[in-house]
CSV table of C-alpha atoms in Angstrom, one decimal:
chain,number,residue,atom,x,y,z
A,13,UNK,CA,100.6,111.4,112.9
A,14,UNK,CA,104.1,110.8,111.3
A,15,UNK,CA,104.9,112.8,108.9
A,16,UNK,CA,107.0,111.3,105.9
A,17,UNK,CA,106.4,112.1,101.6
A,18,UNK,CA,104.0,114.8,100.7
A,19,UNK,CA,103.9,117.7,98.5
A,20,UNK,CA,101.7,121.0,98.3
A,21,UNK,CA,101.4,124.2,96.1
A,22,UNK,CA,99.1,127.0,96.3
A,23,UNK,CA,96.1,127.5,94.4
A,24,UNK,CA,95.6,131.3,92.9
A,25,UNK,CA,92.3,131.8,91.2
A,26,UNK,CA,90.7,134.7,89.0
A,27,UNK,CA,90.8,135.9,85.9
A,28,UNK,CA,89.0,139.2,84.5
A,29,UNK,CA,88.9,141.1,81.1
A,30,UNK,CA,88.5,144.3,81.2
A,31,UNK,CA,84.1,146.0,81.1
A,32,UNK,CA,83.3,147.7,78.1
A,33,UNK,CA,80.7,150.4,78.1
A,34,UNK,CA,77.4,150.2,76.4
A,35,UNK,CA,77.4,152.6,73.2
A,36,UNK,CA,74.9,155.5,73.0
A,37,UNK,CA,71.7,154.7,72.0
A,38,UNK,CA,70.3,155.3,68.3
A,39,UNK,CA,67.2,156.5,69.4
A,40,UNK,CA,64.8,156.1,72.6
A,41,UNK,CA,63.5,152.6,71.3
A,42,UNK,CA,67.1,151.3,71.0
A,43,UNK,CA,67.8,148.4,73.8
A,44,UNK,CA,70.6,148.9,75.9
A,45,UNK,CA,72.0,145.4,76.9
A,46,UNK,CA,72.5,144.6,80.4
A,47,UNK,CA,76.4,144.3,81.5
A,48,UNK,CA,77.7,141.3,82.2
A,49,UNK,CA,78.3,141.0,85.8
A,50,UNK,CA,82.5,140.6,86.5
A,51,UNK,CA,84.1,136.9,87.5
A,52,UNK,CA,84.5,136.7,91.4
A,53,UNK,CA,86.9,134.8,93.5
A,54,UNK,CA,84.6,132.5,95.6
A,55,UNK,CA,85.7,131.1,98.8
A,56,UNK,CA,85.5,127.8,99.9
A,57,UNK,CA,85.5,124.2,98.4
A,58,UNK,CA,88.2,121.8,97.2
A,59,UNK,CA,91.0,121.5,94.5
A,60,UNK,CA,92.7,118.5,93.4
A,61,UNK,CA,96.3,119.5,92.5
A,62,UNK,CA,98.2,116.4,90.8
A,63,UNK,CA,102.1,117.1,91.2
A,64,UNK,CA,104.9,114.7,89.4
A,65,UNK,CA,106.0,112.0,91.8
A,66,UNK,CA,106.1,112.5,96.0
A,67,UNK,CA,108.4,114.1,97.8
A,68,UNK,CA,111.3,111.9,99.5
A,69,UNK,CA,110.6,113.7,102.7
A,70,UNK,CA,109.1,116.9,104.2
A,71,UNK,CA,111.9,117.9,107.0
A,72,UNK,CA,113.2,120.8,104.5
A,73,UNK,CA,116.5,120.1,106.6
A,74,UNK,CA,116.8,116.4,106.0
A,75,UNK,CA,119.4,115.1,104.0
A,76,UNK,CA,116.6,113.5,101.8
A,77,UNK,CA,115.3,116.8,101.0
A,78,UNK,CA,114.8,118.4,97.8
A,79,UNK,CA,112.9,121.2,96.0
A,80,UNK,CA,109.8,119.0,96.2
A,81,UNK,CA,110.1,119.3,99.7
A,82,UNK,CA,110.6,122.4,100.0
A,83,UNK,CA,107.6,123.5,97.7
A,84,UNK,CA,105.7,121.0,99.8
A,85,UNK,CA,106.1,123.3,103.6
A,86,UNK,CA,105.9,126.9,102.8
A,87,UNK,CA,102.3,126.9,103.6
A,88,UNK,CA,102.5,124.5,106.7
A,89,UNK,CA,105.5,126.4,108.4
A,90,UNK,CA,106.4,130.0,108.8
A,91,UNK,CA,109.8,131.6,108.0
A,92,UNK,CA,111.7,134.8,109.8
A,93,UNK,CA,110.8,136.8,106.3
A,94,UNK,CA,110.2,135.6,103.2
A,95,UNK,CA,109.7,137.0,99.4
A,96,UNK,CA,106.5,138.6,98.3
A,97,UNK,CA,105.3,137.4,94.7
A,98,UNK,CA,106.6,141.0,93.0
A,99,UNK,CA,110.1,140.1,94.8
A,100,UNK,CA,110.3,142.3,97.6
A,101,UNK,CA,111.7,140.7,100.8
A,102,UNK,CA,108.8,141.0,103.4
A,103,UNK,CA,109.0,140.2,107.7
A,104,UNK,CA,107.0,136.7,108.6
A,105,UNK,CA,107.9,135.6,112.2
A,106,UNK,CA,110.4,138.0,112.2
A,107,UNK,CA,108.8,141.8,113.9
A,108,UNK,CA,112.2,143.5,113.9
A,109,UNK,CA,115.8,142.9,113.0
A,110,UNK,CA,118.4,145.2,114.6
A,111,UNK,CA,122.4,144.6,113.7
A,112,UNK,CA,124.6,144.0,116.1
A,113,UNK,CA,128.9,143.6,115.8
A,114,UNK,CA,129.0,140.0,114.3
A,115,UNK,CA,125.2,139.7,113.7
A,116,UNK,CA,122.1,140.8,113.8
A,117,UNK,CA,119.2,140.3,117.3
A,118,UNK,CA,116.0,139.9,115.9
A,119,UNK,CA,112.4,140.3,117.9
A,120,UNK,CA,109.7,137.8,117.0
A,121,UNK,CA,106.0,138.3,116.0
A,122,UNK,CA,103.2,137.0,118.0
A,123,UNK,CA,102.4,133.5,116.6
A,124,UNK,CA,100.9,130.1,117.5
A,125,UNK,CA,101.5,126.9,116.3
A,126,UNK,CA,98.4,124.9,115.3
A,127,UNK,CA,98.2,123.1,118.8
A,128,UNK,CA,97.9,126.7,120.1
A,129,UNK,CA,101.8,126.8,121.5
A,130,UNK,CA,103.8,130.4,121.0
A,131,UNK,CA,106.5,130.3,118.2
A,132,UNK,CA,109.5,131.1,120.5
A,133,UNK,CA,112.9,131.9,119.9
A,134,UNK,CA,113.9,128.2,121.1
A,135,UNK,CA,112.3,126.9,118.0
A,136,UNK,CA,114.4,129.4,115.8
A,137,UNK,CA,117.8,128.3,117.5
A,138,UNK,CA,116.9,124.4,117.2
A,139,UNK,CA,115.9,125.5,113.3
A,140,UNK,CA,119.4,127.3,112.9
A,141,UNK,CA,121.3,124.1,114.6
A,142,UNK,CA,119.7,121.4,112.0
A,143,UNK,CA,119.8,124.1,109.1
A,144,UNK,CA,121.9,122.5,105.9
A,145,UNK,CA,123.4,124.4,102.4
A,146,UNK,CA,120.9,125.8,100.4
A,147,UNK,CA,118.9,127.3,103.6
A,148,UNK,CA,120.0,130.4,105.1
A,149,UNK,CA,120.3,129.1,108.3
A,150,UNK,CA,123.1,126.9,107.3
A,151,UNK,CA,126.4,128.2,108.7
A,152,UNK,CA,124.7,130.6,111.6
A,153,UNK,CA,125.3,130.3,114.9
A,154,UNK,CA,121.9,130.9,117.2
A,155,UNK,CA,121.3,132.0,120.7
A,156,UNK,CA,118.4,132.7,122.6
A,157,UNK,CA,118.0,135.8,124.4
A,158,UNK,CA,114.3,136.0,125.6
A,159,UNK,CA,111.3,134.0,124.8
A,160,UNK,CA,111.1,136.5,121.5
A,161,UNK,CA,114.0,137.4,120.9
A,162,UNK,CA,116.9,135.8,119.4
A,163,UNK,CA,120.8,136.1,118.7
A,164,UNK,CA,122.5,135.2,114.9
A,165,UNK,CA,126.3,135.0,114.3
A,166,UNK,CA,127.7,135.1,110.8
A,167,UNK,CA,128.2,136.7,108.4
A,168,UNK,CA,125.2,138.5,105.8
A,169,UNK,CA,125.6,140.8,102.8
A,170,UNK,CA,122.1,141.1,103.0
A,171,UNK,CA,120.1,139.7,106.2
A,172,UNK,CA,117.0,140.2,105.5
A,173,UNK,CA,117.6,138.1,101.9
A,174,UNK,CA,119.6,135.5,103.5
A,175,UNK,CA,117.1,135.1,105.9
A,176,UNK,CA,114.3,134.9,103.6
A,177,UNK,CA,115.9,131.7,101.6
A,178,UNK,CA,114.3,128.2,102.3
A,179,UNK,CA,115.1,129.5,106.5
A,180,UNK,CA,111.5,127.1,107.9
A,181,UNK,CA,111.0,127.5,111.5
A,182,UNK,CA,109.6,124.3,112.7
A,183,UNK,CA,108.3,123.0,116.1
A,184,UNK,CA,111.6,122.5,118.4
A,185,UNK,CA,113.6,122.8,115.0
A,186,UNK,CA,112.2,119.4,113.9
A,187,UNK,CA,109.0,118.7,111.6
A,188,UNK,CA,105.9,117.4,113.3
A,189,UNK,CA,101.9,117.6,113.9
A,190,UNK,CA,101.8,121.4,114.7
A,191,UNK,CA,101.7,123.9,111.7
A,192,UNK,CA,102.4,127.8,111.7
A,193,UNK,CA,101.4,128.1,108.3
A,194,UNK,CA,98.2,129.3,106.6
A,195,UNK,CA,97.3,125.5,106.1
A,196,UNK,CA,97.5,122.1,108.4
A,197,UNK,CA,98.4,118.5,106.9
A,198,UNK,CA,94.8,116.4,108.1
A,199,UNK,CA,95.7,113.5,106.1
A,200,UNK,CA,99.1,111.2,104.4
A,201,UNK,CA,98.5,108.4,102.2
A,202,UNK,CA,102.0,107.3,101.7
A,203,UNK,CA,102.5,107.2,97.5
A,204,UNK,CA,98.7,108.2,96.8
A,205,UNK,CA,97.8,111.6,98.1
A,206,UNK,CA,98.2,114.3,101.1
A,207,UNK,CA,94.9,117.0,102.4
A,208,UNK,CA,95.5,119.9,103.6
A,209,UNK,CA,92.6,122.2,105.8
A,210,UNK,CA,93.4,125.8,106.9
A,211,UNK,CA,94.8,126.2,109.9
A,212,UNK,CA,92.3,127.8,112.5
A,213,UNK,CA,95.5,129.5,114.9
A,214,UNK,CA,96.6,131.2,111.4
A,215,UNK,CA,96.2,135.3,111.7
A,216,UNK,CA,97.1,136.1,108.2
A,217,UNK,CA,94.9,136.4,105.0
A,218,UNK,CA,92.1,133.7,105.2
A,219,UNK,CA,92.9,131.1,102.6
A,220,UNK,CA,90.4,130.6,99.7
A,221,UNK,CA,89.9,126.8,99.9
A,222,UNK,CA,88.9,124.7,102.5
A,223,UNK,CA,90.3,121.9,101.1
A,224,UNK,CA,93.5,121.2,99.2
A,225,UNK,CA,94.1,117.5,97.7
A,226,UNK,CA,97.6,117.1,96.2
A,227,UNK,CA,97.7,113.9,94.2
A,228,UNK,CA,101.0,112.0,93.8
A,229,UNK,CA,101.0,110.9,89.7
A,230,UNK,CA,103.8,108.7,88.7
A,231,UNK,CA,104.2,110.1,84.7
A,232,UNK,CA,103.7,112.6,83.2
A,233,UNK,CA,101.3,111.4,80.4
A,234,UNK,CA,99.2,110.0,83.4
A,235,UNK,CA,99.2,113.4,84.8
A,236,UNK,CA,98.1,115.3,81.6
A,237,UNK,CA,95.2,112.3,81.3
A,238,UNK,CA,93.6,113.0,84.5
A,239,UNK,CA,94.0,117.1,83.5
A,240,UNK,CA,92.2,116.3,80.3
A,241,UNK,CA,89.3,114.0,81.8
A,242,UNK,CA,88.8,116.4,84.2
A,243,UNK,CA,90.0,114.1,87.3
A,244,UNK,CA,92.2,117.1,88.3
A,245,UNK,CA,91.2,121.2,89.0
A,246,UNK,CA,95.2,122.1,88.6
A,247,UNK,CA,98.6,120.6,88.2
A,248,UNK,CA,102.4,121.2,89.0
A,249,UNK,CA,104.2,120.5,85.4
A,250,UNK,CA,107.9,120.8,85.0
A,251,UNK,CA,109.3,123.7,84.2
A,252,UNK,CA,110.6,122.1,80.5
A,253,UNK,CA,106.5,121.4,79.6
């Protein structure tokens, strides 16, 4: 499958207000209502998310690449760390990090890509040697050391932050059919549409959909219609609406 213009977020669902407690009864012929059970996250099924125009590509280290894109793989491929919702920088592929004079050797996790290959340090270096401005690869220098373990030159006020900014490991450094992400891309209509399905060599959390739709709308207006009639579960609006 060649892989060319699509676009994903992820879908967060639940919502709860907060149980009140029945009052005390009056007297003993007083009816106490039943409490209304709380909302629960149910897994499984699909959501249609319509985003604003596709992608131009989904190598995040193409020159064609923009934020689209890079919105579009952080849940088809796996990063060295990356940043938890409340801020904090957090390990992904990365299992330790140990600074050396010059740099920093870091020891992988055990991972898989979706065609049941290990995540190896070769496809860290080939990452760091495509890597281009804003990714934190850009400007390191990579060597292998072991099949887990791998070498970075430069310079890093912070490593674990730099490392943590738009740094994708992909497959042999280059986007492809193999995934290390929660989700897998099953489908590409070119201008229409992209489907994503979890990805079954994924260890993490299991995600809550089994099905993600992410439809390409070409204006806005067209996007709020669909919202309105119900066409659409969710939508990606610009950060000015």
């Amino acid at each position: 499958m060649k892989l060319g213009r699509p676009v994903v977020l992820l879908v967060a669902l639940a919502l709860l207000g907060p149980a009140c407690e029945a009052d005390e009864p009056d007297s003993p012929d007083q009816v106490i209502p039943e409490p209304t059970p709380s909302a629960q996250v149910v897994r499984g099924g699909t959501v249609r998310l319509g985003v604003l125009g596709e992608p131009p590509t989904l190598d995040p280290f193409g020159k064609k690449a923009t934020a689209s894109t890079w919105a579009a793989v952080r849940p088809l491929y796996r990063s060295l760390f990356r940043v938890h919702p409340d801020g904090s920088i957090v390990e992904d592929l990365a299992g330790s990090l140990r600074e050396v004079p010059g740099g920093v050797e870091l020891t992988l996790r055990e991972a898989r890509w979706s065609d049941g290959k290990r995540v190896d340090a070769t496809d860290v270096v080939r990452s760091v040697q495509r890597a281009r401005q804003p990714s934190g690869f850009a400007g390191l220098r990579a060597r292998r050391r072991r099949a887990d373990t791998v070498m970075l030159r430069g310079q890093a006020g912070d490593w674990r932050d730099r490392l943590a900014q738009l740094s994708f490991v992909l497959p042999r450094g280059r986007p492809g059919e193999s995934f290390s992400g929660p989700f897998v891309l099953t489908r590409r209509t070119p201008g229409l549409k992209m489907v994503l399905e979890p990805n079954e060599t994924w260890t993490g959390p299991e995600p809550l959909l089994d099905r993600i739709e992410v439809q390409y709308v070409t204006s806005l207006r067209t996007l709020t219609e669909l919202l309105a009639a119900d066409r659409l579960e969710a939508a990606s609006l610009p950060s000015a609406v």
